[in-house]
Coordinates of C-alpha atoms and ligand atoms in Angstrom, one line a residue:
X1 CA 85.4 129.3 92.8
X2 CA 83.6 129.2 96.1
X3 CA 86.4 129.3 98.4
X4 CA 87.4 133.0 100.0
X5 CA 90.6 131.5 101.4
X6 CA 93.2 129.8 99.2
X7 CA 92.7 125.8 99.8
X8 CA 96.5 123.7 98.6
X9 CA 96.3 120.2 98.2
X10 CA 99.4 118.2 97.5
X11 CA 99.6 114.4 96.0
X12 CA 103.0 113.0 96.6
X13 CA 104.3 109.8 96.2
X14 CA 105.7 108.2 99.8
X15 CA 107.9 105.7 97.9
X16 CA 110.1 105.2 95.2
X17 CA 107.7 106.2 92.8
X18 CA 104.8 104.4 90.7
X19 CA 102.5 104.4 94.3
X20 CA 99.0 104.9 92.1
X21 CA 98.9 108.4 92.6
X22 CA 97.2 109.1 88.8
X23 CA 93.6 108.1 90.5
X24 CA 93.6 110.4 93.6
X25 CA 95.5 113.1 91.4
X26 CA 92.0 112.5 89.0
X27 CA 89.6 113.1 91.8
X28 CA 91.0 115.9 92.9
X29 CA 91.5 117.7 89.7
X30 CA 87.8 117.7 89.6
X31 CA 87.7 119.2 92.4
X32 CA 90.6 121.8 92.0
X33 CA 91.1 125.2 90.2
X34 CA 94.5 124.8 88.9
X35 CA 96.5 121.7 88.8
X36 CA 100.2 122.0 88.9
X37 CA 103.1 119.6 87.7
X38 CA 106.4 121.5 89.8
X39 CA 109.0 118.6 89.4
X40 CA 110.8 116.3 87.2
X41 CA 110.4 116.1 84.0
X42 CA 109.7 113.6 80.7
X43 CA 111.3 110.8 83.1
X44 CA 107.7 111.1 85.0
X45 CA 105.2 109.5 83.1
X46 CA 101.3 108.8 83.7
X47 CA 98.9 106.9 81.2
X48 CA 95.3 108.5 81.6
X49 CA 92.2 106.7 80.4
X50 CA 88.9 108.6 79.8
X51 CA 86.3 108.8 77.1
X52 CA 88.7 110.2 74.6
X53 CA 91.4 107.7 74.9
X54 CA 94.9 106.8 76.1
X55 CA 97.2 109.0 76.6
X56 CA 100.7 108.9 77.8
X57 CA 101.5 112.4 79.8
X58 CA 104.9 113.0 80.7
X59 CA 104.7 117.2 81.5
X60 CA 101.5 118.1 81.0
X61 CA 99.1 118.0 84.5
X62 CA 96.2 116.0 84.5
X63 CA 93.6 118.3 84.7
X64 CA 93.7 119.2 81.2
X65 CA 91.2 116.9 80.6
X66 CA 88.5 119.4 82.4
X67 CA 87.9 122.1 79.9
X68 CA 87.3 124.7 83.0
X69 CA 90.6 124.3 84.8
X70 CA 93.8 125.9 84.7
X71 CA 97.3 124.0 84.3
X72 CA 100.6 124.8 84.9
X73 CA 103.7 123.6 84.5
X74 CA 105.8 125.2 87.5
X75 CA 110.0 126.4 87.8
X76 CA 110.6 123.0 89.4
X77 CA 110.1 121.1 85.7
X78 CA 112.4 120.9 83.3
X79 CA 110.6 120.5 80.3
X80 CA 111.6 118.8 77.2
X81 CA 110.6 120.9 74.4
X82 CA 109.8 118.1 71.7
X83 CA 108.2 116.4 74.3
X84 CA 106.2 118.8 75.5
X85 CA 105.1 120.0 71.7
X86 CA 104.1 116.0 71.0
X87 CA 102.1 115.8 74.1
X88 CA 99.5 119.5 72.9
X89 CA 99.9 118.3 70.1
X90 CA 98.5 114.9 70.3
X91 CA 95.4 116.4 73.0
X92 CA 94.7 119.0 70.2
X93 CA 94.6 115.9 67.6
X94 CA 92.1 114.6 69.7
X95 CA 89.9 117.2 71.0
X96 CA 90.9 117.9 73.9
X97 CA 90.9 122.1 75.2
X98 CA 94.4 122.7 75.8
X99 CA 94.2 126.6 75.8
X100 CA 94.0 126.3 79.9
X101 CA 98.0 125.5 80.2
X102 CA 100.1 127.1 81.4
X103 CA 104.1 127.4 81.6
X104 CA 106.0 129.3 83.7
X105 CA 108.8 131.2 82.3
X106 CA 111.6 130.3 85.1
X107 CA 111.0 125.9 83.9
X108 CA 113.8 124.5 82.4
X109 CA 113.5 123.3 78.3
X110 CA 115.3 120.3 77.8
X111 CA 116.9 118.8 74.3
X112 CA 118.0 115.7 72.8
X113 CA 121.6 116.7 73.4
X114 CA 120.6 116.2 77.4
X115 CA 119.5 112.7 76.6
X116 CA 122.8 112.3 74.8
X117 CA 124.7 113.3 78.0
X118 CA 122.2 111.0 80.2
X119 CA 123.0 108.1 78.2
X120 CA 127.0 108.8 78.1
X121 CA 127.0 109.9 81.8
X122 CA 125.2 106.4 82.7
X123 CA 128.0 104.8 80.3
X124 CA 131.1 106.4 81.9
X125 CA 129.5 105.4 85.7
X126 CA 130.2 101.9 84.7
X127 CA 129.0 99.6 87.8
X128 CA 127.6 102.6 89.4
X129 CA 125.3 103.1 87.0
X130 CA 122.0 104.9 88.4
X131 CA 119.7 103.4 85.5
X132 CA 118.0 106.2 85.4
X133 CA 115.4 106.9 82.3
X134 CA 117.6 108.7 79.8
X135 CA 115.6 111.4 79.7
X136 CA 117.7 113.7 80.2
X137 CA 116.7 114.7 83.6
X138 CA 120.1 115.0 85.3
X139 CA 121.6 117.0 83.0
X140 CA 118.6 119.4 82.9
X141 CA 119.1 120.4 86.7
X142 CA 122.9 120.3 86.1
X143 CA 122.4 123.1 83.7
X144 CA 120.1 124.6 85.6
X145 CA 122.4 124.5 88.8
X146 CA 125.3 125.4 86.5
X147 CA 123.6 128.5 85.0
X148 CA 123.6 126.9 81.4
X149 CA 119.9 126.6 81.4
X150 CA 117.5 127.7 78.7
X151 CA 114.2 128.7 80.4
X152 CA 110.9 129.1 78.5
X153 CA 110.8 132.2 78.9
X154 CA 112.8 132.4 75.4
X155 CA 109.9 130.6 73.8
X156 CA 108.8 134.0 73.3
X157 CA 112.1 135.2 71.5
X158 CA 113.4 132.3 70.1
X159 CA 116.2 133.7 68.5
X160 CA 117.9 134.6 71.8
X161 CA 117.1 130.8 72.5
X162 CA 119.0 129.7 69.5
X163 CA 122.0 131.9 70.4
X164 CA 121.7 130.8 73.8
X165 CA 121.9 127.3 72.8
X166 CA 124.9 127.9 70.3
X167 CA 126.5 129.4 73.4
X168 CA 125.6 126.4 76.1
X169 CA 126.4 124.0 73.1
X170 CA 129.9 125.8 72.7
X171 CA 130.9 124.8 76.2
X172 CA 129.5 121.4 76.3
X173 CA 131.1 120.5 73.1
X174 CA 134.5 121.5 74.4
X175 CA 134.1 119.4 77.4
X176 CA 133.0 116.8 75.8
X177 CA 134.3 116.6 72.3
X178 CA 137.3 118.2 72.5
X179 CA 139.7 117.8 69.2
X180 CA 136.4 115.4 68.2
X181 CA 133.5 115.5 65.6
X182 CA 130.6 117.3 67.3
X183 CA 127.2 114.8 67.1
X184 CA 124.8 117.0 65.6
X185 CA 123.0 116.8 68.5
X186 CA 125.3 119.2 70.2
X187 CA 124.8 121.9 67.2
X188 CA 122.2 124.8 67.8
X189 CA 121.3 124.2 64.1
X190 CA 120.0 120.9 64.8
X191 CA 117.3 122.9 67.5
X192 CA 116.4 125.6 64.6
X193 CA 112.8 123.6 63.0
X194 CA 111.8 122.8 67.0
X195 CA 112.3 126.0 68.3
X196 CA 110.5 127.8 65.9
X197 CA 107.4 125.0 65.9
X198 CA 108.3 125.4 70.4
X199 CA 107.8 128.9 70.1
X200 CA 104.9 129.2 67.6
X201 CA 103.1 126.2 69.9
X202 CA 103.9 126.9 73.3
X203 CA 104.9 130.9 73.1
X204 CA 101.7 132.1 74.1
X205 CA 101.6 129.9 77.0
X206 CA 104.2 130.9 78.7
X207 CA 103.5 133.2 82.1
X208 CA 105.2 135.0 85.0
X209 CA 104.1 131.9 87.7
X210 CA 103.8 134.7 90.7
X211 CA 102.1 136.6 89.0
X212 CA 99.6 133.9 88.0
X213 CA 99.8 132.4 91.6
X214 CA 99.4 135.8 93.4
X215 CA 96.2 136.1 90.6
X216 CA 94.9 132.2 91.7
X217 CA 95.6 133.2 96.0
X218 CA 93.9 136.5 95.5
X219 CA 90.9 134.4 93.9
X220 CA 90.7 132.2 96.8
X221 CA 91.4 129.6 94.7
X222 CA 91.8 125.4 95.1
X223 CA 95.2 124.6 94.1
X224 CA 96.3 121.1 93.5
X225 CA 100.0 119.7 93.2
X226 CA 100.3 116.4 91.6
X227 CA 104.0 115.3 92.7
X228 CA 106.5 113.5 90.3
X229 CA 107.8 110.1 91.3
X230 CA 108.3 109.2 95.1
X231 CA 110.0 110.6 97.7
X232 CA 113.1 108.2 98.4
X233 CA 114.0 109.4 95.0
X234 CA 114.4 112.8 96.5
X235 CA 117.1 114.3 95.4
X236 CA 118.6 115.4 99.2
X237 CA 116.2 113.0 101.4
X238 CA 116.2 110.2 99.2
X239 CA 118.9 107.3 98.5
X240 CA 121.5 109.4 97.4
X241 CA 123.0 109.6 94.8
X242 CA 120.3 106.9 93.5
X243 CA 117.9 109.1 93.3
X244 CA 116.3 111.4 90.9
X245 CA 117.3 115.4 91.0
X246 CA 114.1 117.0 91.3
X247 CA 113.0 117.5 95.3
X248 CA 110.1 115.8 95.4
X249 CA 108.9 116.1 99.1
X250 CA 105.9 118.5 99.8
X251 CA 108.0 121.2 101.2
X252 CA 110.4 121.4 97.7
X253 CA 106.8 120.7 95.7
X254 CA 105.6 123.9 96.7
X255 CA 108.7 126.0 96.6
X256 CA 109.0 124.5 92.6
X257 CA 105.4 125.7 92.3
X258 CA 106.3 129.2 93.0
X259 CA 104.2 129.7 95.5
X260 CA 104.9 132.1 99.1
X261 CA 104.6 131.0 102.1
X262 CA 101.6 128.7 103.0
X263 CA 100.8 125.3 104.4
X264 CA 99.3 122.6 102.1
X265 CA 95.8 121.9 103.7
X266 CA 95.7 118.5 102.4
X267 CA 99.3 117.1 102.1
X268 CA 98.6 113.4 100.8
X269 CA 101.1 110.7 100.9
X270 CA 100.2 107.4 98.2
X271 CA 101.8 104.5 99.5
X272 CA 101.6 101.4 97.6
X273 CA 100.6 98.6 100.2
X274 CA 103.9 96.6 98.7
X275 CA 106.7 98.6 97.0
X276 CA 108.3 98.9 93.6
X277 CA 111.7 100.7 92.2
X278 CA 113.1 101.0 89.2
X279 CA 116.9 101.7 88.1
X280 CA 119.5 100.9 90.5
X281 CA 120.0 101.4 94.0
X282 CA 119.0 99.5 97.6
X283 CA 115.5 98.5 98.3
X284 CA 116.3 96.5 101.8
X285 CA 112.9 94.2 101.4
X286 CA 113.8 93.4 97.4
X287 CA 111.8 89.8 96.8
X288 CA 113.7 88.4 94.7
X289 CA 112.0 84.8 93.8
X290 CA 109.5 83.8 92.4
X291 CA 107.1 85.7 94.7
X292 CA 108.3 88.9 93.3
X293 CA 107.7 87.8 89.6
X294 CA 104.3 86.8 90.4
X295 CA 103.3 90.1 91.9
X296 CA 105.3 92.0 88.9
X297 CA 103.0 90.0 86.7
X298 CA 100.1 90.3 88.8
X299 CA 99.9 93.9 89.0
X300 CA 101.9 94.6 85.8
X301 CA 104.8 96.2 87.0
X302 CA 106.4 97.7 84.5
X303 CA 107.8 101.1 83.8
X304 CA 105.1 103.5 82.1
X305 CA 108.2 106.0 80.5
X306 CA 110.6 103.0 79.9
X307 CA 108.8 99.7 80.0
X308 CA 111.3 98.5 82.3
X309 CA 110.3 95.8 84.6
X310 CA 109.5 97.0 88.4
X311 CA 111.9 95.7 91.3
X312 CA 109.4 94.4 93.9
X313 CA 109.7 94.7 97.7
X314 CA 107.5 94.1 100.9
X315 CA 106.2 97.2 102.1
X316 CA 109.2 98.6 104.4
X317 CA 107.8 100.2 107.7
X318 CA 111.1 102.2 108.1
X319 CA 111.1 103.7 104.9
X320 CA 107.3 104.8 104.9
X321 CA 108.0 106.4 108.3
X322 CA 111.2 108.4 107.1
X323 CA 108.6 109.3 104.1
X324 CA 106.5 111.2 106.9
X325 CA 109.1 112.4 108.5
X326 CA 110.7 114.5 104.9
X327 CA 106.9 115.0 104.0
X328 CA 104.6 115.7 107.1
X329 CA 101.9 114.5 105.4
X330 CA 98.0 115.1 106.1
X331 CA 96.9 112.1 104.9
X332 CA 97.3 108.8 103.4
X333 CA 96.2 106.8 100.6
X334 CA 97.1 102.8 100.4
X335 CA 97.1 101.8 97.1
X336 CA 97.0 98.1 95.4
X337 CA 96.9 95.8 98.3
X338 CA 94.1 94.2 96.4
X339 CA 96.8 92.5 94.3
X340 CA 98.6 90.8 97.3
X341 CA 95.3 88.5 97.1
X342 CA 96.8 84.8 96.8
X343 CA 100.3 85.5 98.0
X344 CA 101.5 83.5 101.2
X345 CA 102.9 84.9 104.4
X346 CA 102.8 88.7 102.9
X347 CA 105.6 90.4 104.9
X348 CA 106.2 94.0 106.2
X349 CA 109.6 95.5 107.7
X350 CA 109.4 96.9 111.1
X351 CA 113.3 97.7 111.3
X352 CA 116.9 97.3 110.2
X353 CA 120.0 95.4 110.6
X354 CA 122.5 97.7 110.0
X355 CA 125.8 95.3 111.2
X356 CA 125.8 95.7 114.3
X357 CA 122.3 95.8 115.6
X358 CA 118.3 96.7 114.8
X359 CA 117.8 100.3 114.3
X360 CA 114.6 101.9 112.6
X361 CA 116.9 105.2 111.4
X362 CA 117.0 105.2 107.6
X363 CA 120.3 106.0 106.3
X364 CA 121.0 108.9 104.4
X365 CA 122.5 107.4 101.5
X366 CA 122.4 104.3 99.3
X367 CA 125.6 102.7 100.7
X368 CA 124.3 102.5 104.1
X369 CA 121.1 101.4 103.4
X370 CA 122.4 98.5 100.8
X371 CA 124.4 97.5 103.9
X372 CA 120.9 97.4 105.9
X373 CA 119.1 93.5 106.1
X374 CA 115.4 93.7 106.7
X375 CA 113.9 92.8 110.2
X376 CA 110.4 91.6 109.2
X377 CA 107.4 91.5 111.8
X378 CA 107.1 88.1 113.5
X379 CA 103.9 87.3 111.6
X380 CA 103.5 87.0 108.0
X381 CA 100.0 88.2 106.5
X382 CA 97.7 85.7 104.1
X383 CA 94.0 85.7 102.3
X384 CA 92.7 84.1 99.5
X385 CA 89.5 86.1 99.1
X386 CA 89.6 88.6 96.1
X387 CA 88.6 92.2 97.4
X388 CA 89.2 93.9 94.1
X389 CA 86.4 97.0 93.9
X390 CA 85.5 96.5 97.7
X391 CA 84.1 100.2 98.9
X392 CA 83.2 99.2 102.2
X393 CA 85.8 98.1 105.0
X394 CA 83.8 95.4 106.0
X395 CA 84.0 93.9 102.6
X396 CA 87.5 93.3 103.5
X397 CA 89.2 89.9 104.8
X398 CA 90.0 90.2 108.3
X399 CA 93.5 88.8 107.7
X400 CA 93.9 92.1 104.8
X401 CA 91.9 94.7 107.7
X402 CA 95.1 93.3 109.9
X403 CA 97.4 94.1 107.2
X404 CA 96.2 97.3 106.6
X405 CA 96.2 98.4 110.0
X406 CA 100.0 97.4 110.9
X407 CA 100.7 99.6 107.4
X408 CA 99.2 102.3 109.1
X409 CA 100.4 102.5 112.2
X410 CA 103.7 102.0 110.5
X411 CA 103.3 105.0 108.7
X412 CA 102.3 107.6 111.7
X413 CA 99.9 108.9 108.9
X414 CA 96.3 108.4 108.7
X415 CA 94.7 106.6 105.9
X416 CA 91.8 107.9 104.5
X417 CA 91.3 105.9 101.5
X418 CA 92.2 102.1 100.3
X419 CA 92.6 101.6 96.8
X420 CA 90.7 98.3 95.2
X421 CA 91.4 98.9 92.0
X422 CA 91.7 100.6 88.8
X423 CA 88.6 102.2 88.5
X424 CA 87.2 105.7 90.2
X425 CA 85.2 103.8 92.3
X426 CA 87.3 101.2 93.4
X427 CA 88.2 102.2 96.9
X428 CA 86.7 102.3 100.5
X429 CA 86.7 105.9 102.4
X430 CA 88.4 105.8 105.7
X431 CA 85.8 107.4 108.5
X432 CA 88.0 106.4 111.2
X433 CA 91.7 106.2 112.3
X434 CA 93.3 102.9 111.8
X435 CA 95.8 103.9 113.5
X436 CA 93.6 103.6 116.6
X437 CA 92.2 100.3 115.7
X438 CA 93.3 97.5 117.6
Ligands
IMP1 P1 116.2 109.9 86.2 O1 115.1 110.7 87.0 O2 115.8 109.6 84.8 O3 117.5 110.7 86.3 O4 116.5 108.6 87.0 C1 117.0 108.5 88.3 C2 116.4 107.3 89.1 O5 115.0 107.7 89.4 C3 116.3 106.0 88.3 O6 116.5 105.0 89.2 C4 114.9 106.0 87.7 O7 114.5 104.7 87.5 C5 114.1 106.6 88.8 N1 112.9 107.3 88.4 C6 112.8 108.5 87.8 N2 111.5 108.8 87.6 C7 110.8 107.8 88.1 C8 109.4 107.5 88.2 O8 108.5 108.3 87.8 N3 109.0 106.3 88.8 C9 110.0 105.4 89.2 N4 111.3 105.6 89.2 C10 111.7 106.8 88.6

């Protein structure tokens, strides 16, 4: 570590999630110390490619593919316990060091019987259905928030986990089952092989995170936060109550980390230069012909936890700027434009009508906005030529350097990197503010 002062860097999605933030999170994590995951949980999902594989992470950070680095998984998570098992287990099977990760004691654990509750939650909403992964996620913060949670700290005494279960289980089963059968998964005895495989597994793994962050600041250390999903799905910022409920703005990334008080020095927002969602809830700029199912095909938009396909949308100005606004980001990254190669009068929102006139406010939740009609710029965007791997701005159509610009300025935040494609070196380094560029 050659840093005396702490350095905090902070990768967050500026959308509603799936913005490409997996390659910048990889760059970094070279560069970093520790890499922390602070939010969501097995409803996030990442596929990483390297020299070893595929693999499909859900909980565990991404730097656990550099043998020198630490990991941890921070009290934001809630962490499901087989999930988080099958995940070592399958690095381990394949060689990768997983004896740098981390959990801290205050995450949530998450079971099959919150999947359950997911799934009959989403059942009982009937039209108002979020769609949300059925991973259990909302019910893990309800428990948490209720003060039914099971924390990994009892990974390390998991017999005062199982009682603690038999006792959460109790309650849950006599608000939901009352005078019924109990499903097994609502029995602590189902739990009793997992925990002890959990505890065995991950036991020795679990840490006191200020502790270990006090150790890490002390060491002048380069910190890394790879944010969970996008920030409209913020659970108090985002399109309430369609969003997820983890906070996943900067400010609530490093309060989940467990860190004091400090400023990120690099706070970096990933914007996709069009925009996807998933689940239900309003997306103003929704394409919904044909154009839309060529981009989804295109750039294969489809969920990497549930294989869902991706609702597609022109790249909302008022959105991204509400994004800054929760985030006060550093920096931006634009990812994917590259795909928007071929498509005709590419459009971007510049405002709202809300019913009664053009506002560029973003409502505060989802009713208003699926009330809001996009107001699109006066000029539609269009090039044929194929950029994909471009690493020089120059290499870029003028029409796309146009395009890229009016994103920017949209956003209030500086670029400092396109995205080209897939690979590491598929991008073009921002020198200059776009911003400022006529
Ligand atoms: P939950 O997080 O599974 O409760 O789902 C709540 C909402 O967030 C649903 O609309 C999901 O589709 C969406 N969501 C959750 N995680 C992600 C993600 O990583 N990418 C995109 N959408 C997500």
């Amino acid at each position: 570590m050659s840093h005396e002062k702490p350095t905090l860097w902070i990768v967050a999605g500026a959308q509603w999630g799936d913005e490409g933030k997996g390659k910048a999170v990889d760059i970094l994590a070279e560069q970093a110390d520790v890499i922390y995951k602070t939010n969501g949980g097995k409803n996030a999902g990442h596929t990483v490619q390297n020299d070893c594989g595929t693999f499909a992470l859900h909980l565990t950070p991404s730097g656990i593919f550099y043998p020198d680095k630490l990991n941890i998984v921070g009290n934001g998570v809630v962490y499901s316990l087989a999930e988080g098992i099958r995940e070592v287990e399958d690095l381990q099977s394949r060689g990768i060091f997983t004896d740098g990760l981390f959990i801290s004691s205050r995450a949530h654990l998450t079971f099959a019987f919150h999947e359950k509750e997911d799934a009959l939650q989403e059942q009982f909403r009937g039209s108002g259905k979020i769609g949300t992964t059925g991973t259990g996620n909302g019910p893990g913060y309800s428990d948490k928030a209720n003060r039914l949670g099971l924390r990994a700290e009892m990974l390390q005494k998991p017999d005062d986990l199982m009682s603690e279960l038999n006792k959460s289980l109790g309650i849950k089963s006599k608000l939901y089952f009352p005078n019924q059968i109990i499903p097994d998964e609502f029995r602590a005895e189902y739990y009793e092989e997992l925990v002890k495989h959990g505890a065995r597994m991950l036991g020795d793994k679990v840490v006191d995170i200020y502790e270990f962050n006090e150790e890490q600041l002390r060491k002048g250390a380069t910190l890394l936060i790879e944010g969970s999903h996008g920030t409209l799905l913020d659970i108090d910022g985002g399109t309430y109550p369609m969003v997820t409920s983890s906070s996943c703005t900067v400010p609530g990334l490093i309060s989940a980390a467990g860190l004091p008080n400090m400023r990120a020095d690099r706070a970096i927002a990933i914007y996709k230069a069009y925009q996807t969602r998933v689940g239900a809830g309003p997306m103003p700029t929704e394409i919904l012909d044909e154009i839309g199912n060529k981009i989804r095909k295109v750039a294969n938009e489809f969920g990497t936890t549930t294989g869902r396909p991706r609702r597609i949308g022109w790249f909302d100005g008022v959105a991204a700027k509400h994004a800054q606004r929760m985030n006060g980001f550093t920096e931006s990254v634009i990812t994917r434009g590259d795909v928007l190669t071929g498509i005709r009068d590419i459009k971007i929102a510049t405002a709202y009508f809300d019913g009664r006139e053009a506002t560029t406010k973003f409502p505060s939740s989802a009713a208003t906005l699926e009330c809001c009609q996009p107001i699109y710029q006066d000029r539609g965007y269009s090039w044929t030529e194929d950029f994909r791997g471009a690493t020089a701005w120059g290499d870029l159509p003028q029409e796309a350097q146009q395009y890229y610009i009016m994103l920017a300025k949209l956003t209030g935040v500086r670029p400092t990197y396109i995205g080209t494609g897939p690979k590491r070196g598929d991008g073009i380094n921002l020198s200059f503010d776009l911003r400022e560029t006529a």
